Amino acid sequence: MVKRKIIVVLMALLMVVLTACSPPDQAEKNDDQVRITVSFSILADIVENVAGDKAEVDHIVPNGGDPHEYEPVPSDLRSVSESDVFFVNGLNLEQWISSLVENVSDTPIVELTEEVEPIEVSEGVHDPHAWLDPDNVKLYVDKAVEHLSEIDPANSNTYKENAAKYKERLDNLDESIRNKTESVPEDQRTIVLSENAFVYFGDAYGYETTGVWELNSHSEGTPRQVADLVDRLQTTSAPYVFLESTANPVHMESVSHDSGVPIYDQGLYTDGLPIDSSIDTYYEMMEVNARAITNALSE
């Protein structure tokens, strides 16, 4: 607790220094646009679909980064402080930033999962990966519209129209995933990866999901966890296990070696868009995930 308070004070001081040293044109923003900061890349794409050209959207965790354990820097706090709203996922995903920002910024923090029905993965702990079900993303969209309309009522109708169009695309995405799932034998509908991040996806589309660990933590990937997953694999008909884009592959490589279940050659994206430009949007990310899952588990 003392260490956290020291970090808060130091980062607040650094933010003041950075602001004071910035040239005037760098600190100013376009007054015709709402300025939005979000926590990570997937949320940025979702919010951009609502905001369109009426807002400037920036995200803190870089593409390819892990939103569970990101370490904020002073420029992140400055970005949030200069924004009209800070959108986060919630469900305790971004403890690293919200607790700091609450102490140094008056920018409102909005959790986009406020209306999501959370799934409990252990006593008192809920899975934060609600965006892996497109139906939940429609709730994210509604929450973004609500708060952008409060901030910028003149463009409320535009936000609502953008949201309606995007939710139609999300409905199409949901239908596409359901159609793909039909090709997967029911006894092979098990998604296995390092972090059990596909709980919402599995709940929506009828897959069992499991992992070396439930949620990212400092005790992840212990030999006991690896051995337990190897044992669980003996009771499934899963033809493949998966790697995820932001996880260290060493744990799943051990699981694959010890269980004899191979790793599928296309990894899954869970916590962010990749660094390269191969996948630029949430929609594309989900298409890649659904294709990999259904192709692998249909074999």
PDB file of N, CA and C in Angstrom, residues 178-244:
ATOM      1  N   ARG A 178     -21.879 -18.984 -34.913  1.00  0.00           N
ATOM      2  CA  ARG A 178     -22.811 -20.098 -34.663  1.00  0.00           C
ATOM      3  C   ARG A 178     -22.825 -21.073 -35.842  1.00  0.00           C
ATOM      4  N   ASN A 179     -22.790 -20.545 -37.059  1.00  0.00           N
ATOM      5  CA  ASN A 179     -22.776 -21.419 -38.241  1.00  0.00           C
ATOM      6  C   ASN A 179     -21.505 -22.250 -38.292  1.00  0.00           C
ATOM      7  N   LYS A 180     -20.368 -21.634 -37.969  1.00  0.00           N
ATOM      8  CA  LYS A 180     -19.101 -22.364 -37.962  1.00  0.00           C
ATOM      9  C   LYS A 180     -19.102 -23.458 -36.905  1.00  0.00           C
ATOM     10  N   THR A 181     -19.705 -23.165 -35.757  1.00  0.00           N
ATOM     11  CA  THR A 181     -19.710 -24.124 -34.651  1.00  0.00           C
ATOM     12  C   THR A 181     -20.452 -25.402 -35.011  1.00  0.00           C
ATOM     13  N   GLU A 182     -21.400 -25.315 -35.916  1.00  0.00           N
ATOM     14  CA  GLU A 182     -22.162 -26.497 -36.298  1.00  0.00           C
ATOM     15  C   GLU A 182     -21.285 -27.593 -36.888  1.00  0.00           C
ATOM     16  N   SER A 183     -20.114 -27.217 -37.426  1.00  0.00           N
ATOM     17  CA  SER A 183     -19.222 -28.211 -38.029  1.00  0.00           C
ATOM     18  C   SER A 183     -18.384 -28.955 -37.001  1.00  0.00           C
ATOM     19  N   VAL A 184     -18.429 -28.523 -35.727  1.00  0.00           N
ATOM     20  CA  VAL A 184     -17.587 -29.118 -34.689  1.00  0.00           C
ATOM     21  C   VAL A 184     -18.362 -30.220 -33.968  1.00  0.00           C
ATOM     22  N   PRO A 185     -17.855 -31.461 -33.963  1.00  0.00           N
ATOM     23  CA  PRO A 185     -18.527 -32.525 -33.197  1.00  0.00           C
ATOM     24  C   PRO A 185     -18.691 -32.124 -31.735  1.00  0.00           C
ATOM     25  N   GLU A 186     -19.838 -32.420 -31.170  1.00  0.00           N
ATOM     26  CA  GLU A 186     -20.124 -31.978 -29.809  1.00  0.00           C
ATOM     27  C   GLU A 186     -19.114 -32.500 -28.795  1.00  0.00           C
ATOM     28  N   ASP A 187     -18.590 -33.713 -28.998  1.00  0.00           N
ATOM     29  CA  ASP A 187     -17.646 -34.260 -28.023  1.00  0.00           C
ATOM     30  C   ASP A 187     -16.244 -33.663 -28.168  1.00  0.00           C
ATOM     31  N   GLN A 188     -16.040 -32.806 -29.176  1.00  0.00           N
ATOM     32  CA  GLN A 188     -14.738 -32.157 -29.362  1.00  0.00           C
ATOM     33  C   GLN A 188     -14.794 -30.655 -29.084  1.00  0.00           C
ATOM     34  N   ARG A 189     -15.868 -30.183 -28.549  1.00  0.00           N
ATOM     35  CA  ARG A 189     -16.023 -28.748 -28.307  1.00  0.00           C
ATOM     36  C   ARG A 189     -15.404 -28.347 -26.972  1.00  0.00           C
ATOM     37  N   THR A 190     -14.083 -28.445 -26.928  1.00  0.00           N
ATOM     38  CA  THR A 190     -13.332 -28.056 -25.733  1.00  0.00           C
ATOM     39  C   THR A 190     -12.179 -27.153 -26.159  1.00  0.00           C
ATOM     40  N   ILE A 191     -12.145 -25.950 -25.618  1.00  0.00           N
ATOM     41  CA  ILE A 191     -11.089 -24.981 -25.915  1.00  0.00           C
ATOM     42  C   ILE A 191     -10.099 -24.994 -24.763  1.00  0.00           C
ATOM     43  N   VAL A 192      -8.840 -25.334 -25.065  1.00  0.00           N
ATOM     44  CA  VAL A 192      -7.803 -25.472 -24.038  1.00  0.00           C
ATOM     45  C   VAL A 192      -6.661 -24.519 -24.368  1.00  0.00           C
ATOM     46  N   LEU A 193      -6.327 -23.638 -23.437  1.00  0.00           N
ATOM     47  CA  LEU A 193      -5.206 -22.724 -23.637  1.00  0.00           C
ATOM     48  C   LEU A 193      -4.633 -22.317 -22.284  1.00  0.00           C
ATOM     49  N   SER A 194      -3.637 -21.436 -22.292  1.00  0.00           N
ATOM     50  CA  SER A 194      -2.932 -21.121 -21.043  1.00  0.00           C
ATOM     51  C   SER A 194      -3.864 -20.500 -20.008  1.00  0.00           C
ATOM     52  N   GLU A 195      -4.431 -19.354 -20.353  1.00  0.00           N
ATOM     53  CA  GLU A 195      -5.398 -18.700 -19.474  1.00  0.00           C
ATOM     54  C   GLU A 195      -6.796 -19.066 -19.937  1.00  0.00           C
ATOM     55  N   ASN A 196      -7.646 -19.469 -19.024  1.00  0.00           N
ATOM     56  CA  ASN A 196      -8.998 -19.875 -19.391  1.00  0.00           C
ATOM     57  C   ASN A 196      -9.833 -18.636 -19.706  1.00  0.00           C
ATOM     58  N   ALA A 197      -9.489 -17.996 -20.833  1.00  0.00           N
ATOM     59  CA  ALA A 197     -10.065 -16.691 -21.155  1.00  0.00           C
ATOM     60  C   ALA A 197     -11.344 -16.778 -21.984  1.00  0.00           C
ATOM     61  N   PHE A 198     -11.675 -17.949 -22.524  1.00  0.00           N
ATOM     62  CA  PHE A 198     -12.804 -18.050 -23.450  1.00  0.00           C
ATOM     63  C   PHE A 198     -14.091 -18.518 -22.774  1.00  0.00           C
ATOM     64  N   VAL A 199     -14.237 -18.201 -21.490  1.00  0.00           N
ATOM     65  CA  VAL A 199     -15.421 -18.643 -20.750  1.00  0.00           C
ATOM     66  C   VAL A 199     -16.698 -18.052 -21.349  1.00  0.00           C
ATOM     67  N   TYR A 200     -16.690 -16.740 -21.657  1.00  0.00           N
ATOM     68  CA  TYR A 200     -17.887 -16.113 -22.235  1.00  0.00           C
ATOM     69  C   TYR A 200     -18.161 -16.655 -23.638  1.00  0.00           C
ATOM     70  N   PHE A 201     -17.114 -16.848 -24.413  1.00  0.00           N
ATOM     71  CA  PHE A 201     -17.256 -17.425 -25.750  1.00  0.00           C
ATOM     72  C   PHE A 201     -17.855 -18.819 -25.645  1.00  0.00           C
ATOM     73  N   GLY A 202     -17.309 -19.618 -24.726  1.00  0.00           N
ATOM     74  CA  GLY A 202     -17.813 -20.977 -24.548  1.00  0.00           C
ATOM     75  C   GLY A 202     -19.255 -21.004 -24.093  1.00  0.00           C
ATOM     76  N   ASP A 203     -19.610 -20.088 -23.189  1.00  0.00           N
ATOM     77  CA  ASP A 203     -20.984 -20.019 -22.700  1.00  0.00           C
ATOM     78  C   ASP A 203     -21.947 -19.648 -23.823  1.00  0.00           C
ATOM     79  N   ALA A 204     -21.506 -18.779 -24.720  1.00  0.00           N
ATOM     80  CA  ALA A 204     -22.368 -18.318 -25.814  1.00  0.00           C
ATOM     81  C   ALA A 204     -22.546 -19.372 -26.899  1.00  0.00           C
ATOM     82  N   TYR A 205     -21.504 -20.156 -27.171  1.00  0.00           N
ATOM     83  CA  TYR A 205     -21.526 -21.032 -28.351  1.00  0.00           C
ATOM     84  C   TYR A 205     -21.439 -22.528 -28.026  1.00  0.00           C
ATOM     85  N   GLY A 206     -21.489 -22.871 -26.747  1.00  0.00           N
ATOM     86  CA  GLY A 206     -21.568 -24.276 -26.393  1.00  0.00           C
ATOM     87  C   GLY A 206     -20.257 -25.018 -26.348  1.00  0.00           C
ATOM     88  N   TYR A 207     -19.185 -24.347 -25.919  1.00  0.00           N
ATOM     89  CA  TYR A 207     -17.879 -24.992 -25.766  1.00  0.00           C
ATOM     90  C   TYR A 207     -17.537 -25.112 -24.281  1.00  0.00           C
ATOM     91  N   GLU A 208     -16.898 -26.215 -23.928  1.00  0.00           N
ATOM     92  CA  GLU A 208     -16.234 -26.300 -22.636  1.00  0.00           C
ATOM     93  C   GLU A 208     -14.901 -25.567 -22.771  1.00  0.00           C
ATOM     94  N   THR A 209     -14.483 -24.909 -21.721  1.00  0.00           N
ATOM     95  CA  THR A 209     -13.198 -24.204 -21.774  1.00  0.00           C
ATOM     96  C   THR A 209     -12.394 -24.536 -20.524  1.00  0.00           C
ATOM     97  N   THR A 210     -11.086 -24.592 -20.697  1.00  0.00           N
ATOM     98  CA  THR A 210     -10.211 -24.847 -19.555  1.00  0.00           C
ATOM     99  C   THR A 210      -8.837 -24.274 -19.858  1.00  0.00           C
ATOM    100  N   GLY A 211      -8.013 -24.140 -18.834  1.00  0.00           N
ATOM    101  CA  GLY A 211      -6.680 -23.580 -19.024  1.00  0.00           C
ATOM    102  C   GLY A 211      -5.739 -24.016 -17.927  1.00  0.00           C
ATOM    103  N   VAL A 212      -4.480 -23.639 -18.100  1.00  0.00           N
ATOM    104  CA  VAL A 212      -3.505 -23.909 -17.045  1.00  0.00           C
ATOM    105  C   VAL A 212      -3.900 -23.133 -15.791  1.00  0.00           C
ATOM    106  N   TRP A 213      -4.367 -21.899 -15.981  1.00  0.00           N
ATOM    107  CA  TRP A 213      -4.855 -21.089 -14.878  1.00  0.00           C
ATOM    108  C   TRP A 213      -6.136 -20.382 -15.315  1.00  0.00           C
ATOM    109  N   GLU A 214      -6.891 -19.886 -14.333  1.00  0.00           N
ATOM    110  CA  GLU A 214      -8.150 -19.210 -14.627  1.00  0.00           C
ATOM    111  C   GLU A 214      -7.929 -17.777 -15.083  1.00  0.00           C
ATOM    112  N   LEU A 215      -7.179 -17.007 -14.308  1.00  0.00           N
ATOM    113  CA  LEU A 215      -6.902 -15.616 -14.635  1.00  0.00           C
ATOM    114  C   LEU A 215      -5.434 -15.337 -14.374  1.00  0.00           C
ATOM    115  N   ASN A 216      -4.882 -14.363 -15.115  1.00  0.00           N
ATOM    116  CA  ASN A 216      -3.479 -14.017 -14.921  1.00  0.00           C
ATOM    117  C   ASN A 216      -3.207 -13.659 -13.463  1.00  0.00           C
ATOM    118  N   SER A 217      -2.137 -14.230 -12.926  1.00  0.00           N
ATOM    119  CA  SER A 217      -1.739 -13.941 -11.551  1.00  0.00           C
ATOM    120  C   SER A 217      -0.247 -14.221 -11.422  1.00  0.00           C
ATOM    121  N   HIS A 218       0.307 -13.828 -10.305  1.00  0.00           N
ATOM    122  CA  HIS A 218       1.748 -14.044 -10.117  1.00  0.00           C
ATOM    123  C   HIS A 218       2.086 -15.512  -9.901  1.00  0.00           C
ATOM    124  N   SER A 219       1.082 -16.354  -9.673  1.00  0.00           N
ATOM    125  CA  SER A 219       1.338 -17.776  -9.444  1.00  0.00           C
ATOM    126  C   SER A 219       0.982 -18.618 -10.665  1.00  0.00           C
ATOM    127  N   GLU A 220       0.818 -17.981 -11.813  1.00  0.00           N
ATOM    128  CA  GLU A 220       0.383 -18.714 -12.989  1.00  0.00           C
ATOM    129  C   GLU A 220       1.467 -19.666 -13.493  1.00  0.00           C
ATOM    130  N   GLY A 221       1.014 -20.773 -14.088  1.00  0.00           N
ATOM    131  CA  GLY A 221       1.925 -21.693 -14.747  1.00  0.00           C
ATOM    132  C   GLY A 221       2.772 -22.534 -13.815  1.00  0.00           C
ATOM    133  N   THR A 222       2.274 -22.852 -12.627  1.00  0.00           N
ATOM    134  CA  THR A 222       3.040 -23.697 -11.705  1.00  0.00           C
ATOM    135  C   THR A 222       3.051 -25.136 -12.219  1.00  0.00           C
ATOM    136  N   PRO A 223       4.035 -25.931 -11.817  1.00  0.00           N
ATOM    137  CA  PRO A 223       4.055 -27.344 -12.224  1.00  0.00           C
ATOM    138  C   PRO A 223       2.769 -28.077 -11.858  1.00  0.00           C
ATOM    139  N   ARG A 224       2.175 -27.740 -10.698  1.00  0.00           N
ATOM    140  CA  ARG A 224       0.933 -28.383 -10.287  1.00  0.00           C
ATOM    141  C   ARG A 224      -0.205 -28.048 -11.250  1.00  0.00           C
ATOM    142  N   GLN A 225      -0.276 -26.773 -11.681  1.00  0.00           N
ATOM    143  CA  GLN A 225      -1.313 -26.361 -12.622  1.00  0.00           C
ATOM    144  C   GLN A 225      -1.142 -27.069 -13.965  1.00  0.00           C
ATOM    145  N   VAL A 226       0.088 -27.173 -14.428  1.00  0.00           N
ATOM    146  CA  VAL A 226       0.358 -27.864 -15.692  1.00  0.00           C
ATOM    147  C   VAL A 226      -0.058 -29.326 -15.583  1.00  0.00           C
ATOM    148  N   ALA A 227       0.318 -29.982 -14.501  1.00  0.00           N
ATOM    149  CA  ALA A 227      -0.020 -31.397 -14.320  1.00  0.00           C
ATOM    150  C   ALA A 227      -1.530 -31.603 -14.231  1.00  0.00           C
ATOM    151  N   ASP A 228      -2.231 -30.685 -13.559  1.00  0.00           N
ATOM    152  CA  ASP A 228      -3.687 -30.803 -13.449  1.00  0.00           C
ATOM    153  C   ASP A 228      -4.346 -30.709 -14.819  1.00  0.00           C
ATOM    154  N   LEU A 229      -3.849 -29.794 -15.663  1.00  0.00           N
ATOM    155  CA  LEU A 229      -4.439 -29.663 -16.998  1.00  0.00           C
ATOM    156  C   LEU A 229      -4.140 -30.904 -17.845  1.00  0.00           C
ATOM    157  N   VAL A 230      -2.952 -31.451 -17.721  1.00  0.00           N
ATOM    158  CA  VAL A 230      -2.629 -32.683 -18.446  1.00  0.00           C
ATOM    159  C   VAL A 230      -3.604 -33.786 -18.044  1.00  0.00           C
ATOM    160  N   ASP A 231      -3.905 -33.889 -16.753  1.00  0.00           N
ATOM    161  CA  ASP A 231      -4.864 -34.893 -16.287  1.00  0.00           C
ATOM    162  C   ASP A 231      -6.251 -34.641 -16.875  1.00  0.00           C
ATOM    163  N   ARG A 232      -6.672 -33.369 -16.918  1.00  0.00           N
ATOM    164  CA  ARG A 232      -8.003 -33.050 -17.447  1.00  0.00           C
ATOM    165  C   ARG A 232      -8.105 -33.385 -18.924  1.00  0.00           C
ATOM    166  N   LEU A 233      -7.021 -33.216 -19.640  1.00  0.00           N
ATOM    167  CA  LEU A 233      -7.034 -33.512 -21.074  1.00  0.00           C
ATOM    168  C   LEU A 233      -7.302 -34.985 -21.358  1.00  0.00           C
ATOM    169  N   GLN A 234      -6.951 -35.840 -20.417  1.00  0.00           N
ATOM    170  CA  GLN A 234      -7.177 -37.270 -20.626  1.00  0.00           C
ATOM    171  C   GLN A 234      -8.664 -37.611 -20.639  1.00  0.00           C
ATOM    172  N   THR A 235      -9.505 -36.689 -20.138  1.00  0.00           N
ATOM    173  CA  THR A 235     -10.950 -36.942 -20.078  1.00  0.00           C
ATOM    174  C   THR A 235     -11.705 -36.248 -21.200  1.00  0.00           C
ATOM    175  N   THR A 236     -10.983 -35.615 -22.120  1.00  0.00           N
ATOM    176  CA  THR A 236     -11.632 -34.919 -23.231  1.00  0.00           C
ATOM    177  C   THR A 236     -11.225 -35.562 -24.550  1.00  0.00           C
ATOM    178  N   SER A 237     -11.943 -35.153 -25.607  1.00  0.00           N
ATOM    179  CA  SER A 237     -11.593 -35.593 -26.961  1.00  0.00           C
ATOM    180  C   SER A 237     -11.021 -34.435 -27.782  1.00  0.00           C
ATOM    181  N   ALA A 238     -10.508 -33.422 -27.097  1.00  0.00           N
ATOM    182  CA  ALA A 238      -9.968 -32.255 -27.800  1.00  0.00           C
ATOM    183  C   ALA A 238      -8.791 -32.669 -28.681  1.00  0.00           C
ATOM    184  N   PRO A 239      -8.868 -32.417 -30.001  1.00  0.00           N
ATOM    185  CA  PRO A 239      -7.771 -32.808 -30.888  1.00  0.00           C
ATOM    186  C   PRO A 239      -6.563 -31.877 -30.822  1.00  0.00           C
ATOM    187  N   TYR A 240      -6.770 -30.662 -30.328  1.00  0.00           N
ATOM    188  CA  TYR A 240      -5.683 -29.681 -30.246  1.00  0.00           C
ATOM    189  C   TYR A 240      -5.830 -28.841 -28.975  1.00  0.00           C
ATOM    190  N   VAL A 241      -4.709 -28.250 -28.557  1.00  0.00           N
ATOM    191  CA  VAL A 241      -4.715 -27.158 -27.586  1.00  0.00           C
ATOM    192  C   VAL A 241      -4.218 -25.920 -28.325  1.00  0.00           C
ATOM    193  N   PHE A 242      -4.399 -24.755 -27.708  1.00  0.00           N
ATOM    194  CA  PHE A 242      -4.101 -23.497 -28.386  1.00  0.00           C
ATOM    195  C   PHE A 242      -3.106 -22.648 -27.599  1.00  0.00           C
ATOM    196  N   LEU A 243      -2.366 -21.833 -28.339  1.00  0.00           N
ATOM    197  CA  LEU A 243      -1.579 -20.757 -27.748  1.00  0.00           C
ATOM    198  C   LEU A 243      -2.386 -19.478 -27.865  1.00  0.00           C
ATOM    199  N   GLU A 244      -2.164 -18.542 -26.924  1.00  0.00           N
ATOM    200  CA  GLU A 244      -2.795 -17.230 -27.040  1.00  0.00           C
ATOM    201  C   GLU A 244      -1.717 -16.177 -27.268  1.00  0.00           C
TER     202      GLU A 244
END
